[in-house]
Protein backbone atom coordinates (compact mmCIF):
# COMPACT_ATOMS: atom_id res chain seq x y z
CA UNK A 1 0.00 0.00 0.00
CA UNK A 2 1.15 3.50 -0.73
CA UNK A 3 2.13 5.61 2.27
CA UNK A 4 2.97 9.29 2.63
CA UNK A 5 5.18 10.55 5.43
CA UNK A 6 5.55 14.11 6.60
CA UNK A 7 8.25 14.06 9.25
CA UNK A 8 7.76 17.62 10.48
CA UNK A 9 4.60 18.02 12.57
CA UNK A 10 5.29 21.74 12.95
CA UNK A 11 7.46 24.33 11.26
CA UNK A 12 7.87 28.06 11.66
CA UNK A 13 9.28 30.78 9.43
CA UNK A 14 9.79 34.50 9.58
CA UNK A 15 7.75 36.63 7.24
CA UNK A 16 9.55 37.14 3.90
CA UNK A 17 11.88 34.19 4.52
CA UNK A 18 11.93 30.80 2.78
CA UNK A 19 10.79 27.53 4.28
CA UNK A 20 10.86 23.94 3.02
CA UNK A 21 8.36 21.29 4.05
CA UNK A 22 9.38 17.66 3.68
CA UNK A 23 7.42 14.74 2.27
CA UNK A 24 8.43 11.20 1.39
CA UNK A 25 6.30 8.46 -0.07
CA UNK A 26 6.48 4.77 -0.62
CA UNK A 27 5.23 3.13 -3.81
CA UNK A 28 6.09 0.51 -6.37
CA UNK A 29 4.08 2.22 -9.10
CA UNK A 30 5.57 4.19 -11.96
CA UNK A 31 2.40 6.13 -12.80
CA UNK A 32 1.39 8.52 -10.05
CA UNK A 33 0.86 12.13 -9.09
CA UNK A 34 1.92 14.15 -6.09
CA UNK A 35 0.14 17.11 -4.54
CA UNK A 36 0.46 19.68 -1.82
CA UNK A 37 -2.75 20.94 -0.24
CA UNK A 38 -3.11 23.78 2.22
CA UNK A 39 -5.67 23.91 5.02
CA UNK A 40 -6.01 27.31 6.74
CA UNK A 41 -7.97 27.67 9.99
CA UNK A 42 -11.16 27.99 7.95
CA UNK A 43 -10.82 24.22 7.34
CA UNK A 44 -11.07 24.65 3.58
CA UNK A 45 -8.67 22.43 1.59
CA UNK A 46 -6.83 24.32 -1.16
CA UNK A 47 -4.63 22.79 -3.85
CA UNK A 48 -1.22 24.48 -3.80
CA UNK A 49 0.75 22.57 -6.42
CA UNK A 50 0.76 19.33 -8.41
CA UNK A 51 3.52 17.19 -9.93
CA UNK A 52 3.26 14.38 -12.45
CA UNK A 53 5.74 11.60 -11.71
CA UNK A 54 6.71 11.23 -15.37
CA UNK A 55 7.86 14.85 -15.54
CA UNK A 56 11.41 15.55 -14.46
CA UNK A 57 10.91 19.29 -14.27
CA UNK A 58 9.88 20.52 -10.84
CA UNK A 59 6.49 22.22 -10.68
CA UNK A 60 6.25 25.87 -9.65
CA UNK A 61 3.32 28.11 -8.83
CA UNK A 62 4.37 31.67 -8.05
CA UNK A 63 6.09 31.56 -4.63
CA UNK A 64 5.57 27.81 -4.30
CA UNK A 65 7.88 25.24 -5.84
CA UNK A 66 8.68 21.60 -5.30
CA UNK A 67 11.86 19.56 -5.23
CA UNK A 68 10.83 16.23 -6.71
CA UNK A 69 13.43 13.50 -6.26
CA UNK A 70 11.87 10.43 -7.85
CA UNK A 71 14.60 7.95 -6.99
CA UNK A 72 14.59 9.04 -3.36
CA UNK A 73 10.77 9.21 -3.35
CA UNK A 74 10.91 12.68 -1.94
CA UNK A 75 8.60 15.60 -2.71
CA UNK A 76 9.37 18.72 -0.69
CA UNK A 77 7.56 22.05 -0.89
CA UNK A 78 9.45 25.33 -0.85
CA UNK A 79 7.64 28.53 0.03
CA UNK A 80 9.56 31.67 -0.85
CA UNK A 81 8.92 35.15 0.54
CA UNK A 82 6.60 33.71 3.19
CA UNK A 83 3.50 35.72 3.97
CA UNK A 84 1.25 35.73 7.01
CA UNK A 85 -1.49 34.20 4.89
CA UNK A 86 0.67 31.15 4.28
CA UNK A 87 0.10 30.04 7.87
CA UNK A 88 -1.84 26.78 7.64
CA UNK A 89 -1.64 23.00 7.75
CA UNK A 90 0.08 21.63 4.67
CA UNK A 91 -0.70 18.14 3.44
CA UNK A 92 1.31 16.12 0.97
CA UNK A 93 -0.73 13.65 -1.08
CA UNK A 94 -0.07 10.72 -3.39
CA UNK A 95 -2.40 9.88 -6.24
CA UNK A 96 -2.17 6.43 -7.78
CA UNK A 97 -2.39 6.39 -11.55
CA UNK A 98 -3.64 2.83 -11.47
CA UNK A 99 -6.28 2.75 -8.77
CA UNK A 100 -6.84 6.53 -8.66
CA UNK A 101 -6.67 6.32 -4.90
CA UNK A 102 -5.51 9.53 -3.19
CA UNK A 103 -3.67 9.23 0.12
CA UNK A 104 -2.55 12.07 2.38
CA UNK A 105 0.24 12.50 4.87
CA UNK A 106 -0.50 13.61 8.43
CA UNK A 107 0.32 17.21 7.71
CA UNK A 108 2.74 19.93 8.79
CA UNK A 109 1.52 22.96 10.69
CA UNK A 110 3.27 26.07 9.38
CA UNK A 111 3.46 29.21 11.50
CA UNK A 112 4.57 32.48 9.94
CA UNK A 113 6.02 34.97 12.39
CA UNK A 114 5.76 38.71 11.65
CA UNK B 1 -20.71 25.83 -9.60
CA UNK B 2 -21.66 25.49 -5.92
CA UNK B 3 -18.77 23.20 -5.09
CA UNK B 4 -19.00 20.06 -3.00
CA UNK B 5 -21.83 20.42 -0.52
CA UNK B 6 -21.78 18.62 2.80
CA UNK B 7 -24.40 18.55 5.50
CA UNK B 8 -24.65 19.04 8.34
CA UNK B 9 -21.68 21.31 9.09
CA UNK B 10 -21.81 20.35 12.76
CA UNK B 11 -23.33 17.31 14.42
CA UNK B 12 -23.48 16.59 18.11
CA UNK B 13 -24.90 13.27 19.17
CA UNK B 14 -24.85 10.82 22.01
CA UNK B 15 -23.00 7.55 22.03
CA UNK B 16 -25.05 4.77 20.49
CA UNK B 17 -27.01 7.01 18.14
CA UNK B 18 -27.01 6.67 14.38
CA UNK B 19 -25.29 9.45 12.46
CA UNK B 20 -25.70 10.15 8.74
CA UNK B 21 -23.42 12.53 6.90
CA UNK B 22 -24.42 13.73 3.45
CA UNK B 23 -22.53 14.87 0.40
CA UNK B 24 -23.41 16.31 -2.98
CA UNK B 25 -20.41 16.21 -5.34
CA UNK B 26 -19.75 18.65 -8.14
CA UNK B 27 -21.84 17.83 -11.18
CA UNK B 28 -19.87 15.87 -13.75
CA UNK B 29 -17.28 14.56 -11.31
CA UNK B 30 -16.77 10.82 -11.53
CA UNK B 31 -14.89 10.15 -8.32
CA UNK B 32 -15.99 10.75 -4.73
CA UNK B 33 -13.92 10.35 -1.59
CA UNK B 34 -14.73 10.29 2.12
CA UNK B 35 -11.95 11.30 4.52
CA UNK B 36 -11.77 11.58 8.29
CA UNK B 37 -9.49 14.15 9.93
CA UNK B 38 -8.20 13.96 13.50
CA UNK B 39 -5.23 15.52 15.21
CA UNK B 40 -3.65 12.15 15.88
CA UNK B 41 -4.14 10.47 12.52
CA UNK B 42 -4.37 13.36 10.07
CA UNK B 43 -6.48 12.84 6.94
CA UNK B 44 -7.50 9.22 6.58
CA UNK B 45 -9.14 7.92 3.43
CA UNK B 46 -12.21 5.94 4.45
CA UNK B 47 -13.70 4.97 1.10
CA UNK B 48 -13.86 6.17 -2.49
CA UNK B 49 -16.22 5.66 -5.39
CA UNK B 50 -15.74 5.78 -9.15
CA UNK B 51 -18.90 6.21 -11.19
CA UNK B 52 -21.00 5.49 -8.07
CA UNK B 53 -19.26 2.16 -7.44
CA UNK B 54 -17.24 1.67 -4.23
CA UNK B 55 -13.68 0.90 -5.26
CA UNK B 56 -11.75 0.73 -2.01
CA UNK B 57 -13.30 0.69 1.45
CA UNK B 58 -10.23 -0.65 3.24
CA UNK B 59 -10.05 2.55 5.28
CA UNK B 60 -13.45 2.11 6.86
CA UNK B 61 -12.58 1.53 10.51
CA UNK B 62 -15.17 -1.14 11.29
CA UNK B 63 -18.58 -2.46 10.45
CA UNK B 64 -20.25 0.41 12.24
CA UNK B 65 -19.30 2.57 9.25
CA UNK B 66 -21.05 2.30 5.91
CA UNK B 67 -21.16 4.47 2.81
CA UNK B 68 -23.45 4.57 -0.17
CA UNK B 69 -23.64 6.42 -3.45
CA UNK B 70 -27.06 5.70 -4.93
CA UNK B 71 -26.54 8.12 -7.81
CA UNK B 72 -23.98 10.51 -9.23
CA UNK B 73 -25.21 13.46 -7.20
CA UNK B 74 -25.47 12.07 -3.69
CA UNK B 75 -23.51 10.06 -1.16
CA UNK B 76 -23.92 9.23 2.51
CA UNK B 77 -21.61 8.07 5.27
CA UNK B 78 -23.41 6.39 8.14
CA UNK B 79 -22.14 5.46 11.58
CA UNK B 80 -24.30 3.11 13.59
CA UNK B 81 -23.90 2.97 16.54
CA UNK B 82 -21.66 5.99 17.07
CA UNK B 83 -18.90 6.08 19.69
CA UNK B 84 -16.92 8.96 21.23
CA UNK B 85 -13.79 7.90 19.31
CA UNK B 86 -15.65 8.64 16.08
CA UNK B 87 -15.47 12.35 16.90
CA UNK B 88 -13.63 14.03 14.02
CA UNK B 89 -14.08 16.19 10.96
CA UNK B 90 -15.42 14.20 8.02
CA UNK B 91 -14.69 15.50 4.55
CA UNK B 92 -16.26 14.58 1.28
CA UNK B 93 -14.35 15.38 -1.91
CA UNK B 94 -14.92 14.88 -5.60
CA UNK B 95 -12.99 15.19 -8.83
CA UNK B 96 -13.19 14.45 -12.49
CA UNK B 97 -11.93 11.07 -13.65
CA UNK B 98 -8.16 10.81 -13.54
CA UNK B 99 -5.56 10.43 -10.82
CA UNK B 100 -3.96 13.75 -11.66
CA UNK B 101 -7.11 15.78 -11.42
CA UNK B 102 -7.62 18.35 -8.69
CA UNK B 103 -9.63 17.17 -5.71
CA UNK B 104 -12.41 19.51 -4.60
CA UNK B 105 -13.33 19.31 -0.93
CA UNK B 106 -16.50 20.12 0.89
CA UNK B 107 -16.39 22.23 4.02
CA UNK B 108 -16.52 19.14 6.23
CA UNK B 109 -18.78 17.91 9.00
CA UNK B 110 -17.55 18.37 12.57
CA UNK B 111 -18.88 15.35 14.43
CA UNK B 112 -18.91 15.21 18.22
CA UNK B 113 -20.09 12.03 19.90
CA UNK B 114 -20.68 12.51 23.61
PDB file of C-alpha atoms in Angstrom:
ATOM      1  CA  UNK A   1       0.000   0.000   0.000  1.00  0.00           C
ATOM      2  CA  UNK A   2       1.148   3.504  -0.727  1.00  0.00           C
ATOM      3  CA  UNK A   3       2.130   5.614   2.266  1.00  0.00           C
ATOM      4  CA  UNK A   4       2.966   9.287   2.632  1.00  0.00           C
ATOM      5  CA  UNK A   5       5.182  10.548   5.431  1.00  0.00           C
ATOM      6  CA  UNK A   6       5.549  14.107   6.600  1.00  0.00           C
ATOM      7  CA  UNK A   7       8.246  14.060   9.249  1.00  0.00           C
ATOM      8  CA  UNK A   8       7.761  17.621  10.478  1.00  0.00           C
ATOM      9  CA  UNK A   9       4.602  18.019  12.574  1.00  0.00           C
ATOM     10  CA  UNK A  10       5.292  21.738  12.948  1.00  0.00           C
ATOM     11  CA  UNK A  11       7.458  24.333  11.264  1.00  0.00           C
ATOM     12  CA  UNK A  12       7.867  28.064  11.661  1.00  0.00           C
ATOM     13  CA  UNK A  13       9.283  30.778   9.426  1.00  0.00           C
ATOM     14  CA  UNK A  14       9.793  34.499   9.576  1.00  0.00           C
ATOM     15  CA  UNK A  15       7.750  36.628   7.239  1.00  0.00           C
ATOM     16  CA  UNK A  16       9.554  37.143   3.897  1.00  0.00           C
ATOM     17  CA  UNK A  17      11.882  34.190   4.525  1.00  0.00           C
ATOM     18  CA  UNK A  18      11.926  30.802   2.778  1.00  0.00           C
ATOM     19  CA  UNK A  19      10.790  27.533   4.282  1.00  0.00           C
ATOM     20  CA  UNK A  20      10.857  23.944   3.019  1.00  0.00           C
ATOM     21  CA  UNK A  21       8.357  21.292   4.051  1.00  0.00           C
ATOM     22  CA  UNK A  22       9.378  17.657   3.676  1.00  0.00           C
ATOM     23  CA  UNK A  23       7.420  14.736   2.274  1.00  0.00           C
ATOM     24  CA  UNK A  24       8.427  11.201   1.392  1.00  0.00           C
ATOM     25  CA  UNK A  25       6.300   8.458  -0.066  1.00  0.00           C
ATOM     26  CA  UNK A  26       6.479   4.768  -0.625  1.00  0.00           C
ATOM     27  CA  UNK A  27       5.235   3.132  -3.807  1.00  0.00           C
ATOM     28  CA  UNK A  28       6.090   0.505  -6.372  1.00  0.00           C
ATOM     29  CA  UNK A  29       4.082   2.215  -9.097  1.00  0.00           C
ATOM     30  CA  UNK A  30       5.565   4.191 -11.961  1.00  0.00           C
ATOM     31  CA  UNK A  31       2.405   6.129 -12.801  1.00  0.00           C
ATOM     32  CA  UNK A  32       1.390   8.519 -10.054  1.00  0.00           C
ATOM     33  CA  UNK A  33       0.860  12.129  -9.095  1.00  0.00           C
ATOM     34  CA  UNK A  34       1.920  14.154  -6.085  1.00  0.00           C
ATOM     35  CA  UNK A  35       0.143  17.107  -4.539  1.00  0.00           C
ATOM     36  CA  UNK A  36       0.458  19.681  -1.816  1.00  0.00           C
ATOM     37  CA  UNK A  37      -2.753  20.937  -0.235  1.00  0.00           C
ATOM     38  CA  UNK A  38      -3.111  23.785   2.222  1.00  0.00           C
ATOM     39  CA  UNK A  39      -5.671  23.914   5.019  1.00  0.00           C
ATOM     40  CA  UNK A  40      -6.010  27.311   6.735  1.00  0.00           C
ATOM     41  CA  UNK A  41      -7.971  27.673   9.995  1.00  0.00           C
ATOM     42  CA  UNK A  42     -11.157  27.988   7.947  1.00  0.00           C
ATOM     43  CA  UNK A  43     -10.822  24.216   7.342  1.00  0.00           C
ATOM     44  CA  UNK A  44     -11.072  24.645   3.580  1.00  0.00           C
ATOM     45  CA  UNK A  45      -8.672  22.434   1.590  1.00  0.00           C
ATOM     46  CA  UNK A  46      -6.831  24.317  -1.157  1.00  0.00           C
ATOM     47  CA  UNK A  47      -4.628  22.789  -3.849  1.00  0.00           C
ATOM     48  CA  UNK A  48      -1.223  24.478  -3.803  1.00  0.00           C
ATOM     49  CA  UNK A  49       0.746  22.574  -6.416  1.00  0.00           C
ATOM     50  CA  UNK A  50       0.758  19.335  -8.413  1.00  0.00           C
ATOM     51  CA  UNK A  51       3.523  17.186  -9.925  1.00  0.00           C
ATOM     52  CA  UNK A  52       3.258  14.384 -12.449  1.00  0.00           C
ATOM     53  CA  UNK A  53       5.742  11.602 -11.711  1.00  0.00           C
ATOM     54  CA  UNK A  54       6.714  11.232 -15.368  1.00  0.00           C
ATOM     55  CA  UNK A  55       7.856  14.850 -15.543  1.00  0.00           C
ATOM     56  CA  UNK A  56      11.413  15.550 -14.459  1.00  0.00           C
ATOM     57  CA  UNK A  57      10.913  19.286 -14.270  1.00  0.00           C
ATOM     58  CA  UNK A  58       9.882  20.521 -10.845  1.00  0.00           C
ATOM     59  CA  UNK A  59       6.493  22.220 -10.682  1.00  0.00           C
ATOM     60  CA  UNK A  60       6.253  25.870  -9.646  1.00  0.00           C
ATOM     61  CA  UNK A  61       3.320  28.113  -8.826  1.00  0.00           C
ATOM     62  CA  UNK A  62       4.368  31.668  -8.051  1.00  0.00           C
ATOM     63  CA  UNK A  63       6.086  31.564  -4.626  1.00  0.00           C
ATOM     64  CA  UNK A  64       5.572  27.813  -4.298  1.00  0.00           C
ATOM     65  CA  UNK A  65       7.876  25.245  -5.836  1.00  0.00           C
ATOM     66  CA  UNK A  66       8.683  21.602  -5.303  1.00  0.00           C
ATOM     67  CA  UNK A  67      11.859  19.562  -5.228  1.00  0.00           C
ATOM     68  CA  UNK A  68      10.826  16.226  -6.713  1.00  0.00           C
ATOM     69  CA  UNK A  69      13.430  13.498  -6.263  1.00  0.00           C
ATOM     70  CA  UNK A  70      11.867  10.430  -7.845  1.00  0.00           C
ATOM     71  CA  UNK A  71      14.596   7.946  -6.987  1.00  0.00           C
ATOM     72  CA  UNK A  72      14.589   9.043  -3.364  1.00  0.00           C
ATOM     73  CA  UNK A  73      10.766   9.211  -3.347  1.00  0.00           C
ATOM     74  CA  UNK A  74      10.907  12.683  -1.941  1.00  0.00           C
ATOM     75  CA  UNK A  75       8.600  15.603  -2.706  1.00  0.00           C
ATOM     76  CA  UNK A  76       9.367  18.723  -0.686  1.00  0.00           C
ATOM     77  CA  UNK A  77       7.558  22.047  -0.895  1.00  0.00           C
ATOM     78  CA  UNK A  78       9.449  25.329  -0.853  1.00  0.00           C
ATOM     79  CA  UNK A  79       7.637  28.527   0.027  1.00  0.00           C
ATOM     80  CA  UNK A  80       9.562  31.669  -0.851  1.00  0.00           C
ATOM     81  CA  UNK A  81       8.920  35.145   0.542  1.00  0.00           C
ATOM     82  CA  UNK A  82       6.598  33.709   3.191  1.00  0.00           C
ATOM     83  CA  UNK A  83       3.503  35.715   3.973  1.00  0.00           C
ATOM     84  CA  UNK A  84       1.248  35.730   7.009  1.00  0.00           C
ATOM     85  CA  UNK A  85      -1.490  34.198   4.885  1.00  0.00           C
ATOM     86  CA  UNK A  86       0.670  31.145   4.282  1.00  0.00           C
ATOM     87  CA  UNK A  87       0.104  30.036   7.870  1.00  0.00           C
ATOM     88  CA  UNK A  88      -1.835  26.780   7.640  1.00  0.00           C
ATOM     89  CA  UNK A  89      -1.642  23.004   7.746  1.00  0.00           C
ATOM     90  CA  UNK A  90       0.079  21.627   4.667  1.00  0.00           C
ATOM     91  CA  UNK A  91      -0.695  18.141   3.440  1.00  0.00           C
ATOM     92  CA  UNK A  92       1.311  16.124   0.974  1.00  0.00           C
ATOM     93  CA  UNK A  93      -0.727  13.653  -1.077  1.00  0.00           C
ATOM     94  CA  UNK A  94      -0.067  10.717  -3.391  1.00  0.00           C
ATOM     95  CA  UNK A  95      -2.399   9.875  -6.244  1.00  0.00           C
ATOM     96  CA  UNK A  96      -2.166   6.430  -7.784  1.00  0.00           C
ATOM     97  CA  UNK A  97      -2.393   6.388 -11.548  1.00  0.00           C
ATOM     98  CA  UNK A  98      -3.639   2.833 -11.468  1.00  0.00           C
ATOM     99  CA  UNK A  99      -6.281   2.752  -8.767  1.00  0.00           C
ATOM    100  CA  UNK A 100      -6.844   6.534  -8.661  1.00  0.00           C
ATOM    101  CA  UNK A 101      -6.673   6.321  -4.895  1.00  0.00           C
ATOM    102  CA  UNK A 102      -5.511   9.526  -3.191  1.00  0.00           C
ATOM    103  CA  UNK A 103      -3.671   9.227   0.119  1.00  0.00           C
ATOM    104  CA  UNK A 104      -2.553  12.073   2.377  1.00  0.00           C
ATOM    105  CA  UNK A 105       0.239  12.502   4.875  1.00  0.00           C
ATOM    106  CA  UNK A 106      -0.499  13.608   8.434  1.00  0.00           C
ATOM    107  CA  UNK A 107       0.324  17.212   7.713  1.00  0.00           C
ATOM    108  CA  UNK A 108       2.741  19.932   8.791  1.00  0.00           C
ATOM    109  CA  UNK A 109       1.523  22.955  10.685  1.00  0.00           C
ATOM    110  CA  UNK A 110       3.265  26.071   9.383  1.00  0.00           C
ATOM    111  CA  UNK A 111       3.459  29.208  11.503  1.00  0.00           C
ATOM    112  CA  UNK A 112       4.569  32.483   9.938  1.00  0.00           C
ATOM    113  CA  UNK A 113       6.023  34.968  12.394  1.00  0.00           C
ATOM    114  CA  UNK A 114       5.759  38.706  11.649  1.00  0.00           C
TER     115      UNK A 114
ATOM    116  CA  UNK B   1     -20.713  25.833  -9.596  1.00  0.00           C
ATOM    117  CA  UNK B   2     -21.658  25.491  -5.921  1.00  0.00           C
ATOM    118  CA  UNK B   3     -18.769  23.205  -5.088  1.00  0.00           C
ATOM    119  CA  UNK B   4     -19.002  20.061  -3.001  1.00  0.00           C
ATOM    120  CA  UNK B   5     -21.834  20.422  -0.523  1.00  0.00           C
ATOM    121  CA  UNK B   6     -21.785  18.624   2.803  1.00  0.00           C
ATOM    122  CA  UNK B   7     -24.402  18.546   5.504  1.00  0.00           C
ATOM    123  CA  UNK B   8     -24.646  19.041   8.342  1.00  0.00           C
ATOM    124  CA  UNK B   9     -21.678  21.310   9.092  1.00  0.00           C
ATOM    125  CA  UNK B  10     -21.812  20.345  12.756  1.00  0.00           C
ATOM    126  CA  UNK B  11     -23.326  17.308  14.418  1.00  0.00           C
ATOM    127  CA  UNK B  12     -23.482  16.592  18.108  1.00  0.00           C
ATOM    128  CA  UNK B  13     -24.904  13.268  19.167  1.00  0.00           C
ATOM    129  CA  UNK B  14     -24.847  10.820  22.011  1.00  0.00           C
ATOM    130  CA  UNK B  15     -23.003   7.553  22.027  1.00  0.00           C
ATOM    131  CA  UNK B  16     -25.048   4.774  20.488  1.00  0.00           C
ATOM    132  CA  UNK B  17     -27.012   7.010  18.144  1.00  0.00           C
ATOM    133  CA  UNK B  18     -27.012   6.674  14.384  1.00  0.00           C
ATOM    134  CA  UNK B  19     -25.291   9.447  12.458  1.00  0.00           C
ATOM    135  CA  UNK B  20     -25.697  10.147   8.743  1.00  0.00           C
ATOM    136  CA  UNK B  21     -23.425  12.532   6.897  1.00  0.00           C
ATOM    137  CA  UNK B  22     -24.416  13.725   3.453  1.00  0.00           C
ATOM    138  CA  UNK B  23     -22.525  14.868   0.400  1.00  0.00           C
ATOM    139  CA  UNK B  24     -23.408  16.311  -2.978  1.00  0.00           C
ATOM    140  CA  UNK B  25     -20.409  16.209  -5.338  1.00  0.00           C
ATOM    141  CA  UNK B  26     -19.748  18.647  -8.142  1.00  0.00           C
ATOM    142  CA  UNK B  27     -21.838  17.831 -11.179  1.00  0.00           C
ATOM    143  CA  UNK B  28     -19.873  15.867 -13.750  1.00  0.00           C
ATOM    144  CA  UNK B  29     -17.278  14.556 -11.312  1.00  0.00           C
ATOM    145  CA  UNK B  30     -16.772  10.819 -11.529  1.00  0.00           C
ATOM    146  CA  UNK B  31     -14.893  10.149  -8.315  1.00  0.00           C
ATOM    147  CA  UNK B  32     -15.986  10.746  -4.732  1.00  0.00           C
ATOM    148  CA  UNK B  33     -13.919  10.346  -1.594  1.00  0.00           C
ATOM    149  CA  UNK B  34     -14.732  10.291   2.122  1.00  0.00           C
ATOM    150  CA  UNK B  35     -11.951  11.302   4.520  1.00  0.00           C
ATOM    151  CA  UNK B  36     -11.768  11.580   8.294  1.00  0.00           C
ATOM    152  CA  UNK B  37      -9.486  14.152   9.925  1.00  0.00           C
ATOM    153  CA  UNK B  38      -8.202  13.961  13.497  1.00  0.00           C
ATOM    154  CA  UNK B  39      -5.228  15.521  15.211  1.00  0.00           C
ATOM    155  CA  UNK B  40      -3.649  12.151  15.883  1.00  0.00           C
ATOM    156  CA  UNK B  41      -4.140  10.472  12.518  1.00  0.00           C
ATOM    157  CA  UNK B  42      -4.373  13.358  10.067  1.00  0.00           C
ATOM    158  CA  UNK B  43      -6.483  12.841   6.939  1.00  0.00           C
ATOM    159  CA  UNK B  44      -7.499   9.221   6.583  1.00  0.00           C
ATOM    160  CA  UNK B  45      -9.136   7.915   3.433  1.00  0.00           C
ATOM    161  CA  UNK B  46     -12.215   5.941   4.454  1.00  0.00           C
ATOM    162  CA  UNK B  47     -13.696   4.971   1.097  1.00  0.00           C
ATOM    163  CA  UNK B  48     -13.856   6.165  -2.491  1.00  0.00           C
ATOM    164  CA  UNK B  49     -16.221   5.655  -5.386  1.00  0.00           C
ATOM    165  CA  UNK B  50     -15.736   5.776  -9.148  1.00  0.00           C
ATOM    166  CA  UNK B  51     -18.904   6.214 -11.185  1.00  0.00           C
ATOM    167  CA  UNK B  52     -20.997   5.489  -8.067  1.00  0.00           C
ATOM    168  CA  UNK B  53     -19.264   2.158  -7.439  1.00  0.00           C
ATOM    169  CA  UNK B  54     -17.238   1.674  -4.228  1.00  0.00           C
ATOM    170  CA  UNK B  55     -13.677   0.902  -5.264  1.00  0.00           C
ATOM    171  CA  UNK B  56     -11.754   0.727  -2.012  1.00  0.00           C
ATOM    172  CA  UNK B  57     -13.295   0.693   1.454  1.00  0.00           C
ATOM    173  CA  UNK B  58     -10.234  -0.648   3.242  1.00  0.00           C
ATOM    174  CA  UNK B  59     -10.045   2.547   5.276  1.00  0.00           C
ATOM    175  CA  UNK B  60     -13.447   2.112   6.863  1.00  0.00           C
ATOM    176  CA  UNK B  61     -12.580   1.527  10.511  1.00  0.00           C
ATOM    177  CA  UNK B  62     -15.165  -1.140  11.292  1.00  0.00           C
ATOM    178  CA  UNK B  63     -18.584  -2.460  10.452  1.00  0.00           C
ATOM    179  CA  UNK B  64     -20.245   0.412  12.239  1.00  0.00           C
ATOM    180  CA  UNK B  65     -19.304   2.566   9.253  1.00  0.00           C
ATOM    181  CA  UNK B  66     -21.055   2.296   5.907  1.00  0.00           C
ATOM    182  CA  UNK B  67     -21.163   4.466   2.811  1.00  0.00           C
ATOM    183  CA  UNK B  68     -23.446   4.566  -0.173  1.00  0.00           C
ATOM    184  CA  UNK B  69     -23.640   6.416  -3.446  1.00  0.00           C
ATOM    185  CA  UNK B  70     -27.063   5.701  -4.933  1.00  0.00           C
ATOM    186  CA  UNK B  71     -26.538   8.118  -7.809  1.00  0.00           C
ATOM    187  CA  UNK B  72     -23.983  10.513  -9.231  1.00  0.00           C
ATOM    188  CA  UNK B  73     -25.208  13.462  -7.197  1.00  0.00           C
ATOM    189  CA  UNK B  74     -25.467  12.067  -3.692  1.00  0.00           C
ATOM    190  CA  UNK B  75     -23.510  10.056  -1.158  1.00  0.00           C
ATOM    191  CA  UNK B  76     -23.923   9.230   2.511  1.00  0.00           C
ATOM    192  CA  UNK B  77     -21.613   8.071   5.269  1.00  0.00           C
ATOM    193  CA  UNK B  78     -23.407   6.391   8.136  1.00  0.00           C
ATOM    194  CA  UNK B  79     -22.135   5.460  11.581  1.00  0.00           C
ATOM    195  CA  UNK B  80     -24.300   3.107  13.594  1.00  0.00           C
ATOM    196  CA  UNK B  81     -23.896   2.970  16.541  1.00  0.00           C
ATOM    197  CA  UNK B  82     -21.663   5.992  17.071  1.00  0.00           C
ATOM    198  CA  UNK B  83     -18.897   6.078  19.686  1.00  0.00           C
ATOM    199  CA  UNK B  84     -16.924   8.957  21.231  1.00  0.00           C
ATOM    200  CA  UNK B  85     -13.795   7.896  19.313  1.00  0.00           C
ATOM    201  CA  UNK B  86     -15.645   8.643  16.081  1.00  0.00           C
ATOM    202  CA  UNK B  87     -15.472  12.352  16.905  1.00  0.00           C
ATOM    203  CA  UNK B  88     -13.633  14.027  14.023  1.00  0.00           C
ATOM    204  CA  UNK B  89     -14.084  16.194  10.962  1.00  0.00           C
ATOM    205  CA  UNK B  90     -15.424  14.201   8.021  1.00  0.00           C
ATOM    206  CA  UNK B  91     -14.690  15.504   4.549  1.00  0.00           C
ATOM    207  CA  UNK B  92     -16.258  14.583   1.276  1.00  0.00           C
ATOM    208  CA  UNK B  93     -14.347  15.380  -1.907  1.00  0.00           C
ATOM    209  CA  UNK B  94     -14.920  14.882  -5.597  1.00  0.00           C
ATOM    210  CA  UNK B  95     -12.987  15.187  -8.825  1.00  0.00           C
ATOM    211  CA  UNK B  96     -13.193  14.454 -12.491  1.00  0.00           C
ATOM    212  CA  UNK B  97     -11.926  11.067 -13.653  1.00  0.00           C
ATOM    213  CA  UNK B  98      -8.157  10.808 -13.544  1.00  0.00           C
ATOM    214  CA  UNK B  99      -5.561  10.431 -10.818  1.00  0.00           C
ATOM    215  CA  UNK B 100      -3.958  13.754 -11.662  1.00  0.00           C
ATOM    216  CA  UNK B 101      -7.113  15.776 -11.421  1.00  0.00           C
ATOM    217  CA  UNK B 102      -7.624  18.353  -8.691  1.00  0.00           C
ATOM    218  CA  UNK B 103      -9.632  17.169  -5.710  1.00  0.00           C
ATOM    219  CA  UNK B 104     -12.413  19.510  -4.600  1.00  0.00           C
ATOM    220  CA  UNK B 105     -13.326  19.315  -0.928  1.00  0.00           C
ATOM    221  CA  UNK B 106     -16.498  20.117   0.887  1.00  0.00           C
ATOM    222  CA  UNK B 107     -16.394  22.226   4.019  1.00  0.00           C
ATOM    223  CA  UNK B 108     -16.522  19.140   6.232  1.00  0.00           C
ATOM    224  CA  UNK B 109     -18.784  17.914   9.005  1.00  0.00           C
ATOM    225  CA  UNK B 110     -17.553  18.375  12.566  1.00  0.00           C
ATOM    226  CA  UNK B 111     -18.883  15.345  14.434  1.00  0.00           C
ATOM    227  CA  UNK B 112     -18.914  15.212  18.220  1.00  0.00           C
ATOM    228  CA  UNK B 113     -20.085  12.034  19.903  1.00  0.00           C
ATOM    229  CA  UNK B 114     -20.679  12.513  23.614  1.00  0.00           C
TER     230      UNK B 114
END
